[in-house]
Amino acid sequence: MIPPDSHLVLPATHPTPLLFHGGTAYRSSLRFDPTTGSRYRRRMCSMSSPVCCFGEGSWRRRRTKGGLKVEIDSGGEDVLDAGVAAESRAYPEHLVVMVNGLVGSSADWRYAAGQFVKKHPDKLVVHRSECNSSKLTFDGVDLMGERLAEEVLSLVRRRPEVRKISFVAHSLGGLIARYAVARLYEQSPKVVQSGDAMQGADKKPYEDRIAGLEPINFITFASPHLGSRGHKQFPILCGLPFLERQASQTAHLIAGRTGKHLFLTDNDHGKPPLLLRMVNDSDELKFISALCAFKRRVLYANANFDYMVGWGTSSIRRQNELPKSTALRLDEKYPHIVYIEPENTENKHDRTSSSSLVEQTMDLEEMMINGLTQVPWERIHVKSYWLNSDGADVIYHMIDNFHI
């Protein structure tokens, strides 16, 4: 919980113009069919500031349907059990933030949010983020991460009862969430009960917090953690080098700054590509420390039939490390799940023969893999693309294994 005098305040950033480009934007899924309408008009506040203002005066409306209470305001939609919400003394302490992907909206997570609350009515309140919807997803991972961080801070201030936080993100939303949690990361002095003493050298005198809350789950679905550049990371290009080069050179024409970030062609003020910077801690943002703060990190990756996000980039694997087809087996309870890798910190890359020259010329993908595998990940491999009620068993798998 963030106290009233919390020091966790996002620094001001210089206004960055929105990049609305012509052409047809690619969706992150062939099955996306999010509802559209007035919600896009709500986000026009972003045109004057790179970080939306979710002040105390933000408008709010409520509705109840099917036992679920949905509270809608300018910062997104909160979903919780209607019965629990009616109890003045009972309120869920675990906040789940759900983040959409490219050209998506909060509607993309409607089905999953409802199932979450039905399974844990007295434990969870689910927030479907709205700050990065439609064409706002072209503004760049950093800008969208700043928006999401500000939205989460506003949400936590509005709900002082919450004590824990988890993130569930789809496609591009996984990168946005990674940036946001780095912005929200802080270390709080550990409270030691009288008579107790910290034992062992591994006992830290501080506690890792995200937005002042205890971080529990960080889960991504089909997220391009290694970007979309080469190595079959953008499957619709069929791994053809010529097409992959062309995509890198023209991505910004379709997806603005986000396209540059995904294809690692950004060069802001001479800095390395943003996705490369996001695999290590820096003085300003603790990207890896923030991920490490979560009790578990989970990657759901599509083994096939995802034409926008490659298997390797969504599972943070080298191509030669991906499970062999002979290892893929259907799960009777979860038919879309074909392979589950337990949490593993081992980096299988053999560095014994690496020279300083090889290290210097190591490609960007290799550096990102080495950086992101500093923390352990659970990997869940899925046989085909799904979302909402399509392949509902994948949603159930996530919920059944969710740490409360």
Short mmCIF file of C-alpha atoms in Angstrom, two decimals:
data_model
loop_
_atom_site.label_atom_id
_atom_site.label_comp_id
_atom_site.label_asym_id
_atom_site.label_seq_id
_atom_site.Cartn_x
_atom_site.Cartn_y
_atom_site.Cartn_z
CA MET A 1 0.00 0.00 0.00
CA ILE A 2 1.26 3.46 -0.78
CA PRO A 3 1.09 5.77 2.26
CA PRO A 4 -0.32 9.28 1.75
CA ASP A 5 3.14 10.79 1.88
CA SER A 6 4.74 8.22 -0.40
CA HIS A 7 7.88 9.32 -2.18
CA LEU A 8 7.07 7.14 -5.18
CA VAL A 9 6.26 9.81 -7.75
CA LEU A 10 7.01 9.53 -11.44
CA PRO A 11 9.32 12.25 -12.72
CA ALA A 12 8.00 14.66 -15.28
CA THR A 13 8.99 14.00 -18.87
CA HIS A 14 9.05 16.26 -21.88
CA PRO A 15 5.97 16.11 -24.08
CA THR A 16 6.36 13.74 -26.98
CA PRO A 17 4.04 14.11 -29.98
CA LEU A 18 1.84 11.19 -30.93
CA LEU A 19 2.91 9.46 -34.10
CA PHE A 20 -0.22 8.70 -36.12
CA HIS A 21 0.98 7.17 -39.36
CA GLY A 22 -0.93 6.11 -42.40
CA GLY A 23 -1.26 2.56 -43.55
CA THR A 24 -2.84 -0.42 -41.93
CA ALA A 25 -1.60 -1.38 -38.48
CA TYR A 26 -0.94 -5.03 -37.88
CA ARG A 27 -2.80 -6.57 -34.99
CA SER A 28 -0.93 -8.71 -32.50
CA SER A 29 -3.40 -11.54 -33.07
CA LEU A 30 -5.47 -12.87 -35.92
CA ARG A 31 -8.33 -13.45 -33.51
CA PHE A 32 -8.55 -10.04 -31.89
CA ASP A 33 -11.96 -8.44 -32.24
CA PRO A 34 -12.04 -5.84 -29.47
CA THR A 35 -15.04 -3.62 -29.16
CA THR A 36 -14.58 -0.02 -30.21
CA GLY A 37 -16.37 3.18 -29.41
CA SER A 38 -16.23 6.08 -27.01
CA ARG A 39 -13.31 4.68 -25.01
CA TYR A 40 -10.91 5.94 -27.68
CA ARG A 41 -12.16 9.47 -27.23
CA ARG A 42 -11.42 9.28 -23.51
CA ARG A 43 -7.73 8.91 -24.20
CA MET A 44 -7.35 12.23 -26.00
CA CYS A 45 -5.82 13.63 -22.81
CA SER A 46 -2.64 11.92 -23.97
CA MET A 47 -2.32 14.30 -26.89
CA SER A 48 -1.19 17.07 -24.57
CA SER A 49 1.00 15.01 -22.26
CA PRO A 50 3.04 11.84 -22.63
CA VAL A 51 1.63 10.60 -19.34
CA CYS A 52 -2.12 10.69 -18.89
CA CYS A 53 -3.48 12.48 -15.86
CA PHE A 54 -5.56 10.13 -13.72
CA GLY A 55 -6.44 12.63 -11.03
CA GLU A 56 -8.87 12.29 -8.20
CA GLY A 57 -11.45 14.11 -10.29
CA SER A 58 -11.52 11.44 -13.01
CA TRP A 59 -15.10 10.51 -13.85
CA ARG A 60 -16.41 7.11 -12.77
CA ARG A 61 -19.43 4.94 -13.49
CA ARG A 62 -20.42 1.52 -12.23
CA ARG A 63 -22.43 -1.41 -13.52
CA THR A 64 -23.17 -4.92 -12.30
CA LYS A 65 -23.61 -7.93 -14.57
CA GLY A 66 -23.51 -11.64 -13.91
CA GLY A 67 -22.38 -11.22 -10.32
CA LEU A 68 -19.47 -9.00 -11.36
CA LYS A 69 -19.14 -5.34 -10.50
CA VAL A 70 -17.37 -3.27 -13.15
CA GLU A 71 -16.17 0.20 -12.23
CA ILE A 72 -15.21 2.28 -15.26
CA ASP A 73 -13.27 5.52 -15.20
CA SER A 74 -10.80 7.38 -17.36
CA GLY A 75 -8.03 5.03 -16.26
CA GLY A 76 -9.59 1.71 -17.26
CA GLU A 77 -11.99 -0.85 -15.83
CA ASP A 78 -11.89 -2.54 -12.43
CA VAL A 79 -13.62 -5.93 -12.18
CA LEU A 80 -14.52 -7.43 -8.81
CA ASP A 81 -17.15 -9.65 -7.25
CA ALA A 82 -20.39 -7.75 -6.68
CA GLY A 83 -21.09 -9.54 -3.40
CA VAL A 84 -17.67 -8.80 -1.99
CA ALA A 85 -17.89 -5.18 -3.12
CA ALA A 86 -21.16 -4.82 -1.19
CA GLU A 87 -19.45 -5.86 2.05
CA SER A 88 -18.03 -2.75 3.66
CA ARG A 89 -15.52 -4.76 5.71
CA ALA A 90 -14.38 -7.12 2.99
CA TYR A 91 -12.27 -6.04 0.07
CA PRO A 92 -9.81 -7.96 -2.12
CA GLU A 93 -6.18 -7.22 -1.26
CA HIS A 94 -4.59 -8.51 -4.47
CA LEU A 95 -4.59 -6.21 -7.50
CA VAL A 96 -4.18 -7.79 -10.94
CA VAL A 97 -3.30 -5.37 -13.75
CA MET A 98 -4.08 -6.64 -17.25
CA VAL A 99 -2.36 -4.98 -20.22
CA ASN A 100 -3.39 -5.16 -23.89
CA GLY A 101 -1.15 -5.45 -26.95
CA LEU A 102 -0.70 -3.56 -30.21
CA VAL A 103 -3.86 -1.77 -31.39
CA GLY A 104 -5.69 -3.46 -28.53
CA SER A 105 -7.93 -2.24 -25.73
CA SER A 106 -9.16 -3.22 -22.29
CA ALA A 107 -11.86 -5.31 -24.01
CA ASP A 108 -9.23 -7.86 -25.02
CA TRP A 109 -9.05 -9.12 -21.41
CA ARG A 110 -12.79 -9.06 -20.64
CA TYR A 111 -13.24 -12.83 -20.60
CA ALA A 112 -10.11 -13.55 -18.55
CA ALA A 113 -10.91 -10.82 -16.01
CA GLY A 114 -14.34 -12.30 -15.41
CA GLN A 115 -12.95 -15.81 -14.92
CA PHE A 116 -10.32 -14.50 -12.52
CA VAL A 117 -12.89 -12.86 -10.26
CA LYS A 118 -15.25 -15.83 -10.40
CA LYS A 119 -12.45 -18.14 -9.23
CA HIS A 120 -11.18 -15.83 -6.47
CA PRO A 121 -14.07 -13.48 -5.63
CA ASP A 122 -12.77 -12.43 -2.22
CA LYS A 123 -9.09 -12.33 -3.15
CA LEU A 124 -8.69 -10.38 -6.38
CA VAL A 125 -9.66 -7.10 -7.96
CA VAL A 126 -8.77 -7.06 -11.66
CA HIS A 127 -7.93 -3.84 -13.47
CA ARG A 128 -8.09 -3.85 -17.26
CA SER A 129 -5.74 -1.07 -18.30
CA GLU A 130 -7.02 1.49 -20.78
CA CYS A 131 -4.17 4.00 -21.01
CA ASN A 132 -2.57 2.45 -24.11
CA SER A 133 -5.32 1.56 -26.56
CA SER A 134 -5.77 1.75 -30.31
CA LYS A 135 -3.27 4.06 -32.04
CA LEU A 136 -1.73 5.08 -28.72
CA THR A 137 0.16 1.78 -28.94
CA PHE A 138 2.29 3.36 -31.69
CA ASP A 139 3.86 5.87 -29.29
CA GLY A 140 6.77 3.70 -28.14
CA VAL A 141 7.38 1.22 -25.32
CA ASP A 142 8.89 3.82 -23.00
CA LEU A 143 6.05 6.32 -23.32
CA MET A 144 3.43 3.60 -22.91
CA GLY A 145 5.31 2.25 -19.89
CA GLU A 146 5.23 5.70 -18.30
CA ARG A 147 1.47 5.90 -18.91
CA LEU A 148 0.87 2.49 -17.39
CA ALA A 149 3.00 3.31 -14.34
CA GLU A 150 1.04 6.50 -13.74
CA GLU A 151 -2.24 4.63 -14.18
CA VAL A 152 -1.19 2.01 -11.62
CA LEU A 153 -0.12 4.65 -9.10
CA SER A 154 -3.46 6.40 -9.46
CA LEU A 155 -5.29 3.09 -9.05
CA VAL A 156 -3.36 2.17 -5.90
CA ARG A 157 -4.05 5.56 -4.36
CA ARG A 158 -7.74 5.05 -5.10
CA ARG A 159 -7.73 1.57 -3.54
CA PRO A 160 -5.70 1.80 -0.31
CA GLU A 161 -6.85 -1.68 0.75
CA VAL A 162 -4.69 -3.52 -1.78
CA ARG A 163 -1.46 -5.09 -0.51
CA LYS A 164 -0.29 -7.24 -3.43
CA ILE A 165 0.11 -6.68 -7.16
CA SER A 166 0.42 -8.87 -10.26
CA PHE A 167 0.66 -8.11 -13.97
CA VAL A 168 -0.85 -10.12 -16.83
CA ALA A 169 0.06 -8.80 -20.27
CA HIS A 170 -0.56 -9.79 -23.87
CA SER A 171 1.84 -9.34 -26.79
CA LEU A 172 3.29 -5.80 -26.83
CA GLY A 173 1.75 -5.35 -23.39
CA GLY A 174 4.50 -7.55 -21.96
CA LEU A 175 7.14 -4.99 -22.94
CA ILE A 176 4.98 -2.15 -21.65
CA ALA A 177 4.55 -3.92 -18.32
CA ARG A 178 8.29 -4.60 -18.03
CA TYR A 179 9.02 -0.90 -18.47
CA ALA A 180 6.26 0.12 -16.05
CA VAL A 181 7.37 -2.18 -13.22
CA ALA A 182 10.91 -0.83 -13.52
CA ARG A 183 9.50 2.67 -13.11
CA LEU A 184 7.38 1.55 -10.12
CA TYR A 185 10.13 -0.46 -8.42
CA GLU A 186 11.34 0.64 -5.00
CA GLN A 187 13.03 -0.81 -1.94
CA SER A 188 11.36 -0.33 1.43
CA PRO A 189 13.06 -0.91 4.81
CA LYS A 190 12.12 -4.33 6.13
CA VAL A 191 10.00 -4.28 9.25
CA VAL A 192 11.47 -6.67 11.84
CA GLN A 193 9.23 -7.78 14.67
CA SER A 194 10.56 -7.24 18.17
CA GLY A 195 12.58 -10.24 19.30
CA ASP A 196 13.18 -11.37 15.73
CA ALA A 197 16.48 -11.01 13.96
CA MET A 198 17.48 -11.41 10.36
CA GLN A 199 19.39 -14.65 10.00
CA GLY A 200 21.75 -15.68 7.25
CA ALA A 201 23.77 -13.66 4.80
CA ASP A 202 20.96 -13.79 2.25
CA LYS A 203 18.56 -11.83 4.44
CA LYS A 204 18.08 -8.39 2.95
CA PRO A 205 17.44 -5.35 5.15
CA TYR A 206 14.85 -4.14 2.64
CA GLU A 207 11.79 -5.39 0.80
CA ASP A 208 11.23 -5.09 -2.94
CA ARG A 209 8.01 -3.30 -3.79
CA ILE A 210 6.15 -2.38 -6.97
CA ALA A 211 4.03 0.75 -6.52
CA GLY A 212 4.40 0.18 -2.79
CA LEU A 213 2.84 -3.30 -3.02
CA GLU A 214 4.16 -6.84 -2.69
CA PRO A 215 4.84 -8.17 -6.23
CA ILE A 216 3.51 -11.69 -6.83
CA ASN A 217 2.97 -12.75 -10.49
CA PHE A 218 4.39 -11.34 -13.71
CA ILE A 219 2.82 -13.18 -16.65
CA THR A 220 3.06 -12.49 -20.37
CA PHE A 221 1.29 -14.09 -23.33
CA ALA A 222 2.96 -14.11 -26.75
CA SER A 223 5.10 -11.08 -25.93
CA PRO A 224 8.05 -10.17 -28.20
CA HIS A 225 10.59 -9.88 -25.39
CA LEU A 226 13.49 -10.07 -27.86
CA GLY A 227 11.83 -7.77 -30.35
CA SER A 228 10.76 -8.67 -33.89
CA ARG A 229 14.08 -8.35 -35.69
CA GLY A 230 15.35 -11.34 -37.68
CA HIS A 231 15.76 -14.94 -36.51
CA LYS A 232 12.15 -15.71 -37.48
CA GLN A 233 10.86 -13.48 -34.69
CA PHE A 234 8.23 -12.04 -37.07
CA PRO A 235 6.83 -15.31 -38.52
CA ILE A 236 4.66 -13.75 -41.21
CA LEU A 237 7.91 -12.90 -43.07
CA CYS A 238 8.72 -16.63 -43.30
CA GLY A 239 12.28 -16.06 -42.07
CA LEU A 240 13.34 -14.57 -45.43
CA PRO A 241 16.31 -12.22 -44.84
CA PHE A 242 15.23 -9.78 -47.55
CA LEU A 243 11.76 -9.34 -46.07
CA GLU A 244 13.14 -9.09 -42.54
CA ARG A 245 15.50 -6.30 -43.62
CA GLN A 246 12.69 -4.46 -45.34
CA ALA A 247 10.49 -4.78 -42.25
CA SER A 248 13.21 -3.28 -40.06
CA GLN A 249 13.53 -0.31 -42.40
CA THR A 250 9.81 0.39 -42.74
CA ALA A 251 8.29 -0.65 -39.39
CA HIS A 252 8.21 2.94 -38.16
CA LEU A 253 5.97 3.91 -41.08
CA ILE A 254 3.29 1.58 -39.76
CA ALA A 255 3.80 1.49 -36.00
CA GLY A 256 5.66 4.72 -35.22
CA ARG A 257 8.20 4.68 -32.39
CA THR A 258 6.88 1.29 -31.32
CA GLY A 259 7.99 -0.14 -34.68
CA LYS A 260 11.49 1.22 -34.14
CA HIS A 261 11.63 -0.30 -30.67
CA LEU A 262 10.41 -3.72 -31.84
CA PHE A 263 12.94 -3.87 -34.69
CA LEU A 264 15.76 -2.38 -32.58
CA THR A 265 16.34 0.54 -34.94
CA ASP A 266 15.85 3.32 -32.38
CA ASN A 267 18.84 5.46 -31.50
CA ASP A 268 17.60 8.10 -29.08
CA HIS A 269 20.43 10.53 -28.34
CA GLY A 270 22.99 7.92 -29.35
CA LYS A 271 21.75 5.36 -26.81
CA PRO A 272 21.53 1.60 -27.54
CA PRO A 273 18.11 0.27 -28.60
CA LEU A 274 15.53 0.50 -25.82
CA LEU A 275 14.85 -3.25 -25.67
CA LEU A 276 18.56 -3.85 -25.16
CA ARG A 277 18.64 -1.33 -22.32
CA MET A 278 15.66 -3.06 -20.73
CA VAL A 279 17.55 -6.29 -19.97
CA ASN A 280 19.80 -4.83 -17.26
CA ASP A 281 19.53 -2.42 -14.38
CA SER A 282 20.60 1.16 -14.94
CA ASP A 283 21.04 4.08 -12.58
CA GLU A 284 17.60 5.36 -13.52
CA LEU A 285 15.54 2.20 -13.98
CA LYS A 286 16.03 -1.22 -12.36
CA PHE A 287 14.59 -3.45 -15.07
CA ILE A 288 15.97 -6.77 -13.81
CA SER A 289 15.60 -5.99 -10.10
CA ALA A 290 11.94 -5.20 -10.74
CA LEU A 291 11.37 -8.54 -12.49
CA CYS A 292 13.29 -10.37 -9.78
CA ALA A 293 11.02 -8.84 -7.15
CA PHE A 294 8.07 -10.96 -8.34
CA LYS A 295 7.60 -14.34 -6.71
CA ARG A 296 7.13 -15.89 -10.15
CA ARG A 297 7.57 -14.92 -13.79
CA VAL A 298 5.71 -16.85 -16.47
CA LEU A 299 5.96 -16.89 -20.27
CA TYR A 300 3.11 -18.29 -22.37
CA ALA A 301 4.49 -18.80 -25.88
CA ASN A 302 2.79 -19.99 -29.07
CA ALA A 303 4.59 -22.90 -30.67
CA ASN A 304 2.85 -22.28 -34.00
CA PHE A 305 0.07 -20.40 -35.79
CA ASP A 306 1.09 -17.03 -34.37
CA TYR A 307 2.08 -14.99 -37.40
CA MET A 308 3.08 -11.85 -35.53
CA VAL A 309 5.23 -13.01 -32.58
CA GLY A 310 7.82 -15.76 -32.97
CA TRP A 311 8.19 -18.72 -30.63
CA GLY A 312 11.72 -17.76 -29.61
CA THR A 313 11.02 -14.12 -28.76
CA SER A 314 7.93 -14.98 -26.69
CA SER A 315 9.71 -17.73 -24.74
CA ILE A 316 13.10 -15.93 -24.47
CA ARG A 317 14.87 -18.85 -26.14
CA ARG A 318 17.49 -19.29 -28.81
CA GLN A 319 16.19 -21.12 -31.86
CA ASN A 320 18.21 -24.24 -31.04
CA GLU A 321 16.78 -24.33 -27.51
CA LEU A 322 13.11 -24.52 -28.47
CA PRO A 323 11.41 -27.82 -27.54
CA LYS A 324 11.53 -30.46 -30.25
CA SER A 325 8.27 -31.48 -31.86
CA THR A 326 8.66 -34.95 -30.37
CA ALA A 327 8.52 -33.41 -26.88
CA LEU A 328 5.20 -31.66 -27.47
CA ARG A 329 2.29 -33.46 -25.88
CA LEU A 330 -1.33 -32.43 -25.38
CA ASP A 331 -2.57 -32.00 -21.83
CA GLU A 332 -5.96 -33.62 -21.23
CA LYS A 333 -7.06 -30.91 -18.82
CA TYR A 334 -5.63 -28.04 -20.88
CA PRO A 335 -5.81 -29.13 -24.56
CA HIS A 336 -3.94 -26.09 -25.89
CA ILE A 337 -0.95 -26.64 -23.57
CA VAL A 338 1.68 -28.81 -25.25
CA TYR A 339 4.79 -28.36 -23.11
CA ILE A 340 5.60 -26.94 -19.68
CA GLU A 341 9.09 -25.97 -18.62
CA PRO A 342 9.58 -25.49 -14.88
CA GLU A 343 11.30 -22.41 -13.55
CA ASN A 344 14.97 -22.54 -14.51
CA THR A 345 17.80 -20.05 -14.08
CA GLU A 346 20.26 -22.02 -16.19
CA ASN A 347 21.56 -20.24 -19.28
CA LYS A 348 22.47 -23.05 -21.67
CA HIS A 349 24.74 -20.92 -23.82
CA ASP A 350 28.36 -22.11 -23.60
CA ARG A 351 30.53 -19.13 -22.82
CA THR A 352 33.76 -21.02 -22.16
CA SER A 353 35.05 -20.44 -25.68
CA SER A 354 33.97 -16.81 -25.90
CA SER A 355 36.72 -14.31 -26.49
CA SER A 356 36.54 -10.59 -25.80
CA LEU A 357 36.15 -10.01 -29.54
CA VAL A 358 33.23 -12.43 -29.73
CA GLU A 359 31.63 -10.77 -26.72
CA GLN A 360 31.93 -7.37 -28.41
CA THR A 361 30.34 -8.62 -31.61
CA MET A 362 27.62 -10.66 -29.91
CA ASP A 363 24.34 -9.94 -31.67
CA LEU A 364 21.59 -7.99 -29.96
CA GLU A 365 19.33 -11.00 -29.53
CA GLU A 366 22.02 -12.90 -27.67
CA MET A 367 22.62 -9.98 -25.33
CA MET A 368 18.90 -9.69 -24.60
CA ILE A 369 18.62 -13.41 -23.84
CA ASN A 370 21.61 -13.26 -21.51
CA GLY A 371 20.13 -10.25 -19.74
CA LEU A 372 16.59 -11.57 -19.33
CA THR A 373 17.68 -15.03 -18.18
CA GLN A 374 19.37 -13.51 -15.15
CA VAL A 375 16.03 -14.25 -13.49
CA PRO A 376 14.16 -17.58 -13.63
CA TRP A 377 11.11 -18.01 -15.86
CA GLU A 378 8.39 -20.62 -16.11
CA ARG A 379 7.64 -21.35 -19.77
CA ILE A 380 4.28 -22.63 -20.97
CA HIS A 381 4.16 -23.60 -24.65
CA VAL A 382 0.80 -23.39 -26.42
CA LYS A 383 -0.08 -25.21 -29.64
CA SER A 384 -2.08 -22.50 -31.40
CA TYR A 385 -3.23 -18.94 -31.01
CA TRP A 386 -6.15 -18.09 -28.76
CA LEU A 387 -7.63 -15.26 -26.78
CA ASN A 388 -10.81 -14.62 -24.82
CA SER A 389 -13.02 -17.75 -24.96
CA ASP A 390 -10.95 -19.29 -27.77
CA GLY A 391 -8.76 -21.80 -26.00
CA ALA A 392 -10.30 -20.97 -22.63
CA ASP A 393 -8.24 -23.78 -21.12
CA VAL A 394 -5.14 -21.56 -21.35
CA ILE A 395 -6.91 -18.92 -19.26
CA TYR A 396 -7.91 -21.61 -16.77
CA HIS A 397 -4.34 -22.87 -16.63
CA MET A 398 -3.12 -19.38 -15.75
CA ILE A 399 -5.81 -18.93 -13.10
CA ASP A 400 -5.34 -22.40 -11.59
CA ASN A 401 -1.62 -21.78 -11.16
CA PHE A 402 -1.89 -18.14 -10.10
CA HIS A 403 -0.24 -17.33 -6.79
CA ILE A 404 -2.61 -15.48 -4.50
#
